[in-house]
Coordinates of C-alpha atoms (C1' of nucleotides) in Angstrom, one line a residue:
Chain A
X1 CA 20.4 34.2 38.3
X2 CA 17.2 35.4 38.6
X3 CA 14.8 35.1 41.7
X4 CA 12.3 32.5 41.4
X5 CA 9.7 34.5 42.9
X6 CA 9.4 36.9 40.1
X7 CA 9.7 34.3 37.4
X8 CA 7.0 34.7 35.1
X9 CA 6.7 30.9 34.5
X10 CA 6.8 29.6 38.2
X11 CA 3.1 28.7 38.2
X12 CA 3.2 26.7 35.1
X13 CA 7.1 25.2 35.1
X14 CA 8.2 21.8 36.3
X15 CA 8.9 23.2 39.5
X16 CA 5.4 24.9 40.0
X17 CA 4.5 22.3 42.6
X18 CA 8.0 22.7 44.6
X19 CA 7.9 24.1 48.1
X20 CA 10.2 26.7 49.6
X21 CA 12.7 24.1 50.5
X22 CA 12.8 22.6 47.1
X23 CA 13.4 25.7 45.3
X24 CA 16.3 26.6 47.3
X25 CA 18.0 23.4 46.1
X26 CA 16.8 24.0 42.6
X27 CA 18.4 27.5 42.9
X28 CA 21.6 26.0 43.6
X29 CA 21.8 23.7 40.5
X30 CA 20.4 26.2 38.0
X31 CA 21.7 28.8 35.7
X32 CA 20.5 31.2 33.0
X33 CA 21.2 30.9 29.4
X34 CA 20.0 32.7 26.4
X35 CA 20.3 32.3 22.6
X36 CA 19.5 34.7 19.7
X37 CA 16.8 33.8 17.3
X38 CA 18.0 31.2 14.9
X39 CA 20.8 30.0 17.2
X40 CA 21.0 26.1 17.9
X41 CA 20.4 24.8 21.2
X42 CA 21.3 21.3 21.0
X43 CA 21.9 19.1 18.0
X44 CA 20.7 15.6 17.9
X45 CA 23.2 13.1 19.4
X46 CA 24.7 15.5 21.6
X47 CA 25.6 15.1 25.0
X48 CA 23.1 16.7 27.2
X49 CA 24.5 18.3 30.7
X50 CA 21.3 20.2 31.5
X51 CA 17.6 19.9 31.6
X52 CA 15.8 23.2 31.1
X53 CA 12.6 25.1 31.3
X54 CA 11.9 27.6 28.6
X55 CA 11.3 31.2 30.4
X56 CA 11.1 33.2 27.4
X57 CA 10.8 33.1 23.5
X58 CA 10.1 29.9 21.5
X59 CA 12.6 27.0 20.7
X60 CA 11.7 24.2 18.0
X61 CA 12.2 20.6 18.3
X62 CA 12.9 18.9 15.2
X63 CA 14.1 15.6 13.4
X64 CA 15.9 15.7 10.3
X65 CA 16.5 12.7 7.6
X66 CA 19.8 12.2 5.7
X67 CA 18.3 13.8 2.7
X68 CA 17.1 17.1 4.4
X69 CA 13.7 16.6 4.9
X70 CA 12.9 17.9 8.4
X71 CA 10.0 17.7 10.5
X72 CA 9.2 19.8 13.5
X73 CA 7.8 17.6 16.2
X74 CA 7.0 20.1 19.0
X75 CA 7.1 24.1 19.6
X76 CA 8.8 24.8 23.1
X77 CA 7.0 27.9 24.8
X78 CA 7.5 29.2 28.1
X79 CA 6.9 27.0 30.7
X80 CA 7.5 24.1 28.2
X81 CA 10.5 21.6 29.5
X82 CA 13.6 20.5 27.3
X83 CA 15.5 17.3 28.5
X84 CA 14.5 13.8 29.5
X85 CA 15.6 12.4 33.0
X86 CA 17.8 9.3 32.7
X87 CA 18.7 9.9 29.1
X88 CA 22.2 11.2 27.7
X89 CA 22.0 12.1 24.4
X90 CA 19.6 14.5 22.6
X91 CA 17.2 12.7 20.6
X92 CA 16.2 16.0 18.3
X93 CA 17.6 19.0 17.2
X94 CA 16.4 22.1 19.3
X95 CA 16.6 25.6 17.6
X96 CA 15.8 29.0 19.2
X97 CA 13.0 30.2 17.1
X98 CA 13.0 33.7 18.4
X99 CA 15.6 35.1 21.2
X100 CA 15.1 32.4 23.9
X101 CA 16.0 32.3 27.6
X102 CA 16.4 29.1 29.6
X103 CA 16.5 28.1 33.0
X104 CA 18.8 25.2 33.1
X105 CA 19.4 22.6 35.6
X106 CA 22.6 20.6 35.7
X107 CA 21.0 17.1 34.7
X108 CA 22.8 15.1 37.3
X109 CA 21.8 16.8 40.7
X110 CA 18.3 17.3 39.1
X111 CA 17.9 13.7 38.4
X112 CA 18.7 13.2 42.3
X113 CA 16.6 15.7 43.4
X114 CA 13.8 14.1 41.4
X115 CA 14.4 10.7 42.7
X116 CA 13.8 12.4 46.2
X117 CA 10.8 14.7 45.9
X118 CA 7.6 13.6 44.3
X119 CA 6.8 17.2 43.6
X120 CA 9.0 17.2 40.9
X121 CA 8.4 14.1 39.2
X122 CA 4.5 14.2 39.4
X123 CA 4.6 17.9 37.3
X124 CA 6.8 16.6 34.9
X125 CA 4.1 13.8 34.7
X126 CA 1.6 15.9 33.9
X127 CA 3.3 18.0 31.6
X128 CA 4.6 15.1 29.6
X129 CA 0.9 13.6 29.4
X130 CA 0.1 17.1 28.0
X131 CA 2.9 16.7 25.6
X132 CA 1.7 13.5 24.5
X133 CA -1.8 14.9 23.8
X134 CA -0.8 17.5 21.7
X135 CA 1.7 15.1 20.0
X136 CA -1.2 13.1 19.1
X137 CA -3.5 15.8 18.2
X138 CA -0.8 16.8 15.6
X139 CA -0.5 13.2 14.4
X140 CA -4.0 13.8 12.9
X141 CA -3.2 17.0 11.3
X142 CA -0.1 15.4 9.6
X143 CA -1.9 12.4 8.6
X144 CA -5.3 13.4 7.6
X145 CA -5.7 17.0 7.2
X146 CA -5.5 18.9 3.9
X147 CA -3.0 21.7 3.5
X148 CA -5.6 24.0 3.8
X149 CA -7.0 22.8 6.9
X150 CA -3.4 22.6 8.4
X151 CA -2.4 26.2 8.0
X152 CA -5.8 27.3 9.4
X153 CA -5.5 24.6 12.7
X154 CA -1.8 26.3 13.0
X155 CA -3.2 29.9 12.9
X156 CA -5.8 29.1 15.2
X157 CA -3.7 27.5 17.7
X158 CA -1.2 30.5 17.7
X159 CA -4.2 32.9 18.1
X160 CA -5.6 30.9 21.2
X161 CA -2.3 30.4 22.6
X162 CA -1.6 34.3 22.2
X163 CA -5.0 34.9 23.9
X164 CA -4.3 32.9 26.8
X165 CA -1.2 34.6 27.5
X166 CA -3.2 37.5 28.4
X167 CA -6.1 34.9 30.1
X168 CA -8.6 35.5 27.6
X169 CA -10.6 33.5 24.9
X170 CA -9.3 34.5 21.0
X171 CA -12.0 37.0 20.2
X172 CA -12.9 38.5 16.8
X173 CA -10.4 40.8 15.6
X174 CA -7.6 39.4 17.8
X175 CA -4.3 40.0 16.7
X176 CA -0.9 38.1 17.2
X177 CA 2.5 38.1 15.8
X178 CA 3.6 35.3 13.7
X179 CA 6.9 34.0 15.2
X180 CA 7.7 31.3 12.6
X181 CA 9.3 31.7 9.1
X182 CA 7.1 30.2 6.0
X183 CA 10.1 27.1 6.0
X184 CA 9.3 26.7 9.8
X185 CA 5.7 26.3 9.3
X186 CA 6.1 24.0 6.5
X187 CA 8.5 21.9 8.8
X188 CA 6.0 22.0 11.3
X189 CA 2.9 21.0 9.0
X190 CA 4.7 18.8 6.8
X191 CA 4.4 20.8 3.4
X192 CA 6.8 22.8 1.4
X193 CA 7.3 26.6 2.2
X194 CA 5.7 27.4 -1.3
X195 CA 2.6 25.6 -0.4
X196 CA 2.3 27.3 3.0
X197 CA 2.8 30.8 1.1
X198 CA -0.2 29.9 -1.3
X199 CA -2.5 28.8 1.4
X200 CA -2.1 31.9 3.4
X201 CA -2.4 34.1 0.4
X202 CA -5.6 32.0 -0.3
X203 CA -6.7 32.9 3.3
X204 CA -5.8 36.6 3.0
X205 CA -7.6 36.6 -0.3
X206 CA -10.9 35.1 1.1
X207 CA -10.5 37.6 4.1
X208 CA -10.1 35.0 6.7
X209 CA -7.2 36.7 7.9
X210 CA -5.5 40.0 7.2
X211 CA -1.9 40.7 7.6
X212 CA -0.5 44.1 9.0
X213 CA 3.0 44.0 7.8
X214 CA 4.7 40.8 7.3
X215 CA 4.6 39.5 10.7
X216 CA 1.3 40.3 12.3
X217 CA -2.0 38.2 11.4
X218 CA -5.3 39.8 12.0
X219 CA -8.5 37.4 12.7
X220 CA -11.6 39.6 11.9
X221 CA -14.1 36.3 12.8
X222 CA -12.4 33.5 14.9
X223 CA -15.4 31.0 14.4
X224 CA -14.8 31.3 10.5
X225 CA -11.0 30.5 10.9
X226 CA -12.1 27.3 13.2
X227 CA -14.5 26.2 10.3
X228 CA -11.7 26.1 8.1
X229 CA -9.5 23.8 10.3
X230 CA -11.5 20.6 9.8
X231 CA -12.2 20.2 13.6
X232 CA -15.3 20.1 15.5
X233 CA -16.6 23.7 16.2
X234 CA -16.5 23.4 19.7
X235 CA -14.2 20.6 20.8
X236 CA -11.3 19.1 18.8
X237 CA -8.6 20.8 20.8
X238 CA -7.8 19.1 23.9
X239 CA -5.0 21.2 25.4
Chain B
X1 CA -8.3 -12.6 38.5
X2 CA -5.0 -13.8 37.7
X3 CA -2.0 -13.8 40.1
X4 CA 0.7 -11.1 39.5
X5 CA 3.3 -13.7 39.9
X6 CA 2.6 -15.2 36.9
X7 CA 1.7 -12.3 34.9
X8 CA 3.5 -12.1 31.4
X9 CA 4.0 -8.0 31.6
X10 CA 5.0 -7.8 35.1
X11 CA 8.8 -6.6 34.2
X12 CA 7.3 -4.0 31.9
X13 CA 4.0 -2.9 33.0
X14 CA 3.0 0.1 35.3
X15 CA 3.4 -1.8 38.3
X16 CA 7.0 -3.2 37.4
X17 CA 8.6 -1.1 40.2
X18 CA 6.1 -2.0 42.8
X19 CA 7.0 -4.1 45.7
X20 CA 5.0 -6.6 47.6
X21 CA 2.9 -4.5 49.8
X22 CA 2.1 -2.3 46.7
X23 CA 1.0 -5.2 44.7
X24 CA -1.3 -6.5 47.4
X25 CA -3.0 -3.0 47.2
X26 CA -3.0 -2.9 43.2
X27 CA -4.7 -6.7 43.5
X28 CA -7.7 -5.3 45.7
X29 CA -8.7 -2.7 43.0
X30 CA -7.9 -4.7 39.9
X31 CA -9.8 -7.2 37.4
X32 CA -9.4 -8.6 34.0
X33 CA -11.4 -7.7 31.3
X34 CA -11.5 -9.3 27.7
X35 CA -12.5 -8.0 24.3
X36 CA -12.9 -9.7 20.9
X37 CA -10.8 -8.5 18.0
X38 CA -13.0 -5.4 16.4
X39 CA -14.8 -4.7 19.5
X40 CA -14.5 -1.2 20.8
X41 CA -13.1 -0.6 24.4
X42 CA -13.7 2.9 24.8
X43 CA -15.1 6.0 22.8
X44 CA -13.8 9.3 22.6
X45 CA -15.7 11.1 25.3
X46 CA -16.7 8.2 26.9
X47 CA -16.3 8.4 30.8
X48 CA -13.6 6.3 32.3
X49 CA -13.9 4.3 35.4
X50 CA -10.7 2.4 34.9
X51 CA -7.2 2.7 33.9
X52 CA -5.6 -0.4 32.6
X53 CA -2.6 -2.3 31.3
X54 CA -2.7 -4.1 28.0
X55 CA -1.9 -8.0 29.0
X56 CA -2.4 -9.6 25.8
X57 CA -3.3 -8.5 22.2
X58 CA -3.4 -5.5 20.5
X59 CA -5.7 -2.6 20.9
X60 CA -5.6 0.8 18.8
X61 CA -5.8 4.6 19.9
X62 CA -7.4 6.7 17.0
X63 CA -8.8 10.0 16.5
X64 CA -11.7 10.6 14.1
X65 CA -12.9 13.7 12.2
X66 CA -16.4 14.6 11.9
X67 CA -16.3 13.5 7.9
X68 CA -14.8 10.0 8.8
X69 CA -11.3 10.7 8.3
X70 CA -9.5 8.7 10.7
X71 CA -6.0 8.8 12.4
X72 CA -4.5 6.4 14.6
X73 CA -2.5 7.6 17.1
X74 CA -1.0 4.8 18.8
X75 CA -0.8 1.1 19.0
X76 CA -1.3 -0.4 22.3
X77 CA 1.0 -3.4 22.6
X78 CA 1.2 -5.8 25.9
X79 CA 2.4 -3.8 28.9
X80 CA 1.4 -0.7 27.4
X81 CA -0.8 1.7 29.5
X82 CA -4.3 3.1 28.9
X83 CA -5.9 6.0 30.6
X84 CA -4.5 9.3 32.4
X85 CA -4.9 9.3 36.0
X86 CA -6.8 12.9 36.5
X87 CA -8.6 12.7 33.5
X88 CA -12.1 11.7 33.1
X89 CA -13.3 11.4 29.8
X90 CA -11.2 9.3 27.2
X91 CA -9.7 11.5 24.5
X92 CA -9.8 8.9 21.8
X93 CA -11.3 5.7 20.6
X94 CA -9.9 2.4 21.7
X95 CA -10.5 -0.5 19.9
X96 CA -9.4 -4.1 20.1
X97 CA -7.7 -4.9 17.1
X98 CA -7.0 -8.7 18.1
X99 CA -8.4 -10.4 21.0
X100 CA -7.4 -8.2 24.0
X101 CA -7.1 -9.0 27.6
X102 CA -6.7 -5.9 29.8
X103 CA -5.7 -5.8 33.6
X104 CA -8.0 -3.1 34.9
X105 CA -7.6 -0.9 37.7
X106 CA -10.6 1.1 39.3
X107 CA -9.4 4.7 38.4
X108 CA -10.4 6.4 41.9
X109 CA -8.2 4.3 44.3
X110 CA -5.5 3.9 41.5
X111 CA -4.9 7.7 41.6
X112 CA -4.9 7.5 45.2
X113 CA -2.4 4.8 45.5
X114 CA -0.4 6.6 42.7
X115 CA -0.1 9.8 45.1
X116 CA 1.3 7.8 47.7
X117 CA 3.8 5.5 46.2
X118 CA 6.4 7.0 44.0
X119 CA 6.8 3.6 42.6
X120 CA 3.9 3.6 40.1
X121 CA 4.4 7.1 39.3
X122 CA 8.1 7.1 38.4
X123 CA 7.2 3.9 35.9
X124 CA 4.4 5.7 34.4
X125 CA 6.3 8.8 34.1
X126 CA 9.2 6.7 32.1
X127 CA 6.2 4.9 30.0
X128 CA 5.1 8.1 29.0
X129 CA 8.1 9.4 27.9
X130 CA 8.8 6.7 26.0
X131 CA 5.2 7.0 24.4
X132 CA 6.1 10.4 23.9
X133 CA 9.0 9.6 21.9
X134 CA 7.4 7.0 19.8
X135 CA 5.0 9.9 19.0
X136 CA 7.2 12.0 17.9
X137 CA 9.1 9.2 15.6
X138 CA 5.4 8.9 14.1
X139 CA 5.1 12.5 13.3
X140 CA 8.2 12.4 10.9
X141 CA 6.5 9.6 8.9
X142 CA 3.2 11.0 8.9
X143 CA 4.6 14.4 7.8
X144 CA 7.5 13.5 5.5
X145 CA 7.6 9.8 4.4
X146 CA 6.5 8.7 1.3
X147 CA 4.1 5.9 0.9
X148 CA 6.6 3.7 0.0
X149 CA 8.7 4.6 3.4
X150 CA 5.8 4.6 5.5
X151 CA 4.7 0.8 4.9
X152 CA 8.3 -0.4 5.1
X153 CA 8.7 1.6 8.4
X154 CA 5.8 -0.3 9.8
X155 CA 6.7 -3.5 8.3
X156 CA 10.5 -2.9 10.2
X157 CA 8.9 -1.9 13.1
X158 CA 6.8 -4.7 13.2
X159 CA 9.4 -7.3 12.7
X160 CA 11.7 -5.5 15.4
X161 CA 8.8 -5.6 18.0
X162 CA 8.0 -9.4 17.0
X163 CA 11.9 -10.2 17.6
X164 CA 11.8 -8.5 20.7
X165 CA 9.3 -10.5 22.3
X166 CA 11.6 -13.3 22.2
X167 CA 14.5 -11.5 23.1
X168 CA 16.4 -11.3 19.8
X169 CA 17.1 -8.7 17.0
X170 CA 15.1 -9.1 13.9
X171 CA 17.4 -11.3 11.6
X172 CA 17.2 -12.3 7.8
X173 CA 14.4 -14.7 7.2
X174 CA 12.1 -13.8 10.2
X175 CA 8.7 -14.3 10.0
X176 CA 5.7 -12.3 12.0
X177 CA 2.1 -11.9 11.8
X178 CA 0.5 -8.9 10.4
X179 CA -2.2 -8.1 13.0
X180 CA -3.6 -5.2 11.0
X181 CA -6.2 -5.1 8.1
X182 CA -5.1 -2.9 5.2
X183 CA -7.7 -0.1 6.4
X184 CA -6.0 -0.3 9.8
X185 CA -2.6 0.1 8.4
X186 CA -4.0 2.9 6.2
X187 CA -5.3 4.9 9.2
X188 CA -2.0 4.4 11.2
X189 CA 0.2 5.5 8.3
X190 CA -2.2 8.4 6.6
X191 CA -2.7 6.5 3.5
X192 CA -5.7 5.0 1.8
X193 CA -6.2 1.5 2.0
X194 CA -5.8 1.0 -1.9
X195 CA -2.2 2.8 -1.4
X196 CA -1.6 0.3 1.3
X197 CA -2.3 -2.7 -0.8
X198 CA -0.2 -1.5 -4.0
X199 CA 2.9 -0.7 -1.7
X200 CA 2.7 -4.0 -0.2
X201 CA 2.2 -5.8 -3.7
X202 CA 5.2 -4.0 -4.9
X203 CA 7.5 -4.8 -1.9
X204 CA 6.3 -8.5 -2.6
X205 CA 7.0 -8.1 -6.1
X206 CA 10.5 -6.6 -5.5
X207 CA 11.3 -9.5 -3.3
X208 CA 11.6 -7.3 -0.4
X209 CA 9.2 -9.1 1.7
X210 CA 7.2 -12.5 0.9
X211 CA 3.7 -13.4 2.3
X212 CA 2.9 -16.7 3.6
X213 CA -0.8 -17.1 3.4
X214 CA -2.6 -13.7 4.1
X215 CA -1.4 -12.8 7.7
X216 CA 2.1 -13.9 7.7
X217 CA 5.2 -11.9 6.6
X218 CA 8.6 -13.3 5.9
X219 CA 11.6 -11.0 5.7
X220 CA 14.4 -12.6 3.7
X221 CA 16.9 -9.7 4.0
X222 CA 16.2 -7.3 7.2
X223 CA 18.7 -4.6 6.1
X224 CA 17.1 -4.4 2.8
X225 CA 13.9 -3.8 4.3
X226 CA 15.7 -0.9 6.4
X227 CA 17.1 0.7 3.7
X228 CA 13.6 1.4 2.2
X229 CA 12.1 2.9 5.4
X230 CA 14.4 6.3 4.6
X231 CA 15.8 6.4 7.9
X232 CA 19.6 6.0 8.8
X233 CA 20.6 2.4 8.1
X234 CA 21.8 2.3 12.0
X235 CA 20.3 4.5 14.1
X236 CA 16.9 6.0 13.3
X237 CA 14.7 4.2 15.8
X238 CA 14.8 5.4 19.3
X239 CA 12.7 3.0 21.0
Chain C
dC1 C1' -23.3 -22.5 -3.3
dG2 C1' -24.1 -17.6 -2.2
dC3 C1' -22.9 -13.8 0.6
dA4 C1' -20.3 -10.5 3.1
dG5 C1' -16.1 -8.6 4.3
dT6 C1' -11.4 -7.9 2.5
dT7 C1' -7.9 -7.4 -0.9
dT8 C1' -6.1 -6.5 -5.3
dT9 C1' -6.1 -4.2 -9.5
dG10 C1' -7.2 -0.6 -12.9
dA11 C1' -8.2 4.4 -14.7
dT12 C1' -8.3 8.7 -13.6
dG13 C1' -8.0 13.4 -11.6
dG14 C1' -6.4 16.7 -8.4
dA15 C1' -3.5 18.2 -4.5
dC16 C1' 0.6 19.2 -3.4
dC17 C1' 5.7 18.9 -4.7
dT18 C1' 9.3 20.6 -7.6
dC19 C1' 11.7 23.9 -10.4
dA20 C1' 12.3 28.6 -11.4
dA21 C1' 12.2 33.7 -11.1
dA22 C1' 10.9 37.8 -9.7
dG23 C1' 9.1 40.6 -5.7
dA24 C1' 9.6 42.2 -1.0
dC25 C1' 12.0 43.5 3.1
dC26 C1' 16.1 44.9 5.8
dG27 C1' 20.5 46.1 7.0
dT28 C1' 25.3 47.7 5.5
dG29 C1' 28.3 50.9 3.3
dG30 C1' 29.7 53.6 -0.6
Chain D
dC1 C1' 20.4 59.2 0.1
dC2 C1' 20.7 55.4 -2.5
dA3 C1' 22.7 50.9 -4.4
dC4 C1' 23.7 46.7 -2.7
dG5 C1' 23.5 42.1 -1.3
dG6 C1' 21.2 38.7 1.7
dT7 C1' 17.2 36.6 3.1
dC8 C1' 12.5 35.8 2.8
dT9 C1' 8.3 35.4 0.3
dT10 C1' 5.0 35.4 -3.3
dT11 C1' 3.9 33.8 -7.9
dG12 C1' 4.1 30.8 -11.6
dA13 C1' 4.3 26.5 -15.0
dG14 C1' 4.8 21.4 -14.9
dG15 C1' 4.8 16.9 -13.2
dT16 C1' 4.0 13.2 -9.6
dC17 C1' 2.5 10.8 -6.1
dC18 C1' -1.3 9.4 -4.2
dA19 C1' -6.7 9.6 -3.6
dT20 C1' -10.7 8.7 -5.6
dC21 C1' -13.8 5.9 -8.1
dA22 C1' -15.0 1.6 -9.7
dA23 C1' -14.8 -3.4 -10.3
dA24 C1' -12.9 -7.7 -10.1
dA25 C1' -10.6 -11.5 -7.0
dC26 C1' -10.1 -13.7 -3.3
dT27 C1' -11.4 -15.2 1.8
dG28 C1' -14.0 -17.3 4.8
dC29 C1' -18.6 -19.1 6.8
dG30 C1' -23.2 -20.5 7.2

DNA sequence: CGCAGTTTTGATGGACCTCAAAGACCGTGG
DNA sequence: CCACGGTCTTTGAGGTCCATCAAAACTGCG
C-alpha cells in the first residue's frame, strides 16, 4: 500500500481533484496489484470487483471475434482508469503489455464515494471525454489511413507521449522504447503482423527511423515522421 | 421554445436527472434551432457558443483529412449530446444528415450550472461512457471486419435502434428507413461508396434484405442478418 | 424533357492478407 | 562454451478483397 503523497500519477489520475479527506477515504478501499508482462488482468465477461488506475506500465484493452480476429481498442498508460462505475461485467480483455502496477479500488465503496463527492466524478468525466477523443482519432486511422500512415502515426504518438513524460516536445534525434510486439501493433492498427514488419523495414530503409537493438527507436527528423502520418503537419492530434 | 414537459427526449437526454428547479434554470439558457438535411452545424475548428441535445433527426460527426478522405466518428441520434464542457473549439465537423432540431444551451451558463449540480454531470458521464463503448465497438468494425460484415453490422444496428424507438426487439419482417446516402455509409464504414453499393446489392440478391423503394429496408429474417455481421449471435452488441 | 445528384454496374489494378520458411534473439541446460 | 528450443521478426511468393476509374441507369425537379 503506497502513500498517495509520493504517487507518480497523483496529478493526473482519477483522484487528482480529491482533497485530503477524500484521499483518506480512498486509501481505505485501495490496494496495489502487479502483473508480469503478458499476464491477463481481466477477460471480457469477467465479473469486476474493482476499478483501478494504472500506476506503472502499459495495459491493452482489446476485443476479440470468435474466429480469433482481434482489435485493440485502447492502450492504458500510467494514470489511465480501468473499469466503469455501475457496470458489473468487463466488456473487453485487459492484458498487461509490460510489467504493470495497478492501484485498485473496491468497486462498491468506490461507487458510493463517487456518488457523494463531485471531485471524483468530474475528473472521471474529463478523463472519459479525453478517451472518447482518442478513440475517435483512432477511428480515422483505422478507417481511412494506409498501412504506411498507420505505422507512422503510431510511432509519432509513442514518441510524443514518451517526450511528454519528461515534459518535453518531441525533438529530432529523440529515442524511445517500443513496448509493443509486432502482433500487438498489428492488433492496434488493424493490420497483420507481417504488414507491420514490412512497413517498419521500409521506414528504416528510407531513413525515417533507426532501430538500436530490437526495442529502441530513434527518430532523426521528427517533422519527416509527421509528414508520413497523413495528418495535418501542425494540428491533427487533439490530445 | 418548447416545454420540457412535452419533450420527446426528456427521459434520455443530458437533463433527464434534473429536478424541476434545475429545469427552470436550463429553460432560461436554452433555445431551439433547426437545420435542413445536408446543412452543416459546426465545422472543425469553429468556436462553439453552445452545447446541445439532438431533439429530432440525425447528425453526423466526422473528421476529414487534407486530401479529402473522410471518416465519420459518430452518428448523433435523438437525445445524444453535442459539445464538451470546457472546450472552446469544435474538434469535428457536425452535419445534419436528416432535418434536425437541436435544443441548444448557451455554453458558459451551462458549464456554470454543471459545476453546481451533480445531476447534469453524472448523466453526462453516463452518456459519455456509453459513447466510448460504441466508439470502441466501431473500432473493431473498422479495423477487423470485411466490407460484407461492415454493411450487415450497420443495417443490424439501424434495425435495432429503430425497433428500440418503439420499445421493441428487432423482429423478422421489421422495416426501417435508411437515412444515410451511400456516401455517408461509406464514410461511416471506412469503405468507398461503390463497395457499399455492391455489398447492398449482394445482400438483396441473396435475400437477406429487401428494398421497398430507395429508402426503406425490410429484414425478413433478423437472425440471418445478424449471422452476417461476424459478431457473436447473442452478445456482441454492448449498447 | 433535360439536368444534376445519386446509385448501380463493369473492368482493372494495387494494397494488403495469407501461407510459408528462414533468420534473429534469448534463456536453459548439457 | 555451445547446442537447443521457444518466441519474435523478417522476407518471399501468390492470391484476394477492395479501391479506382469509368460509364450507364435511375431519381427527383424545374
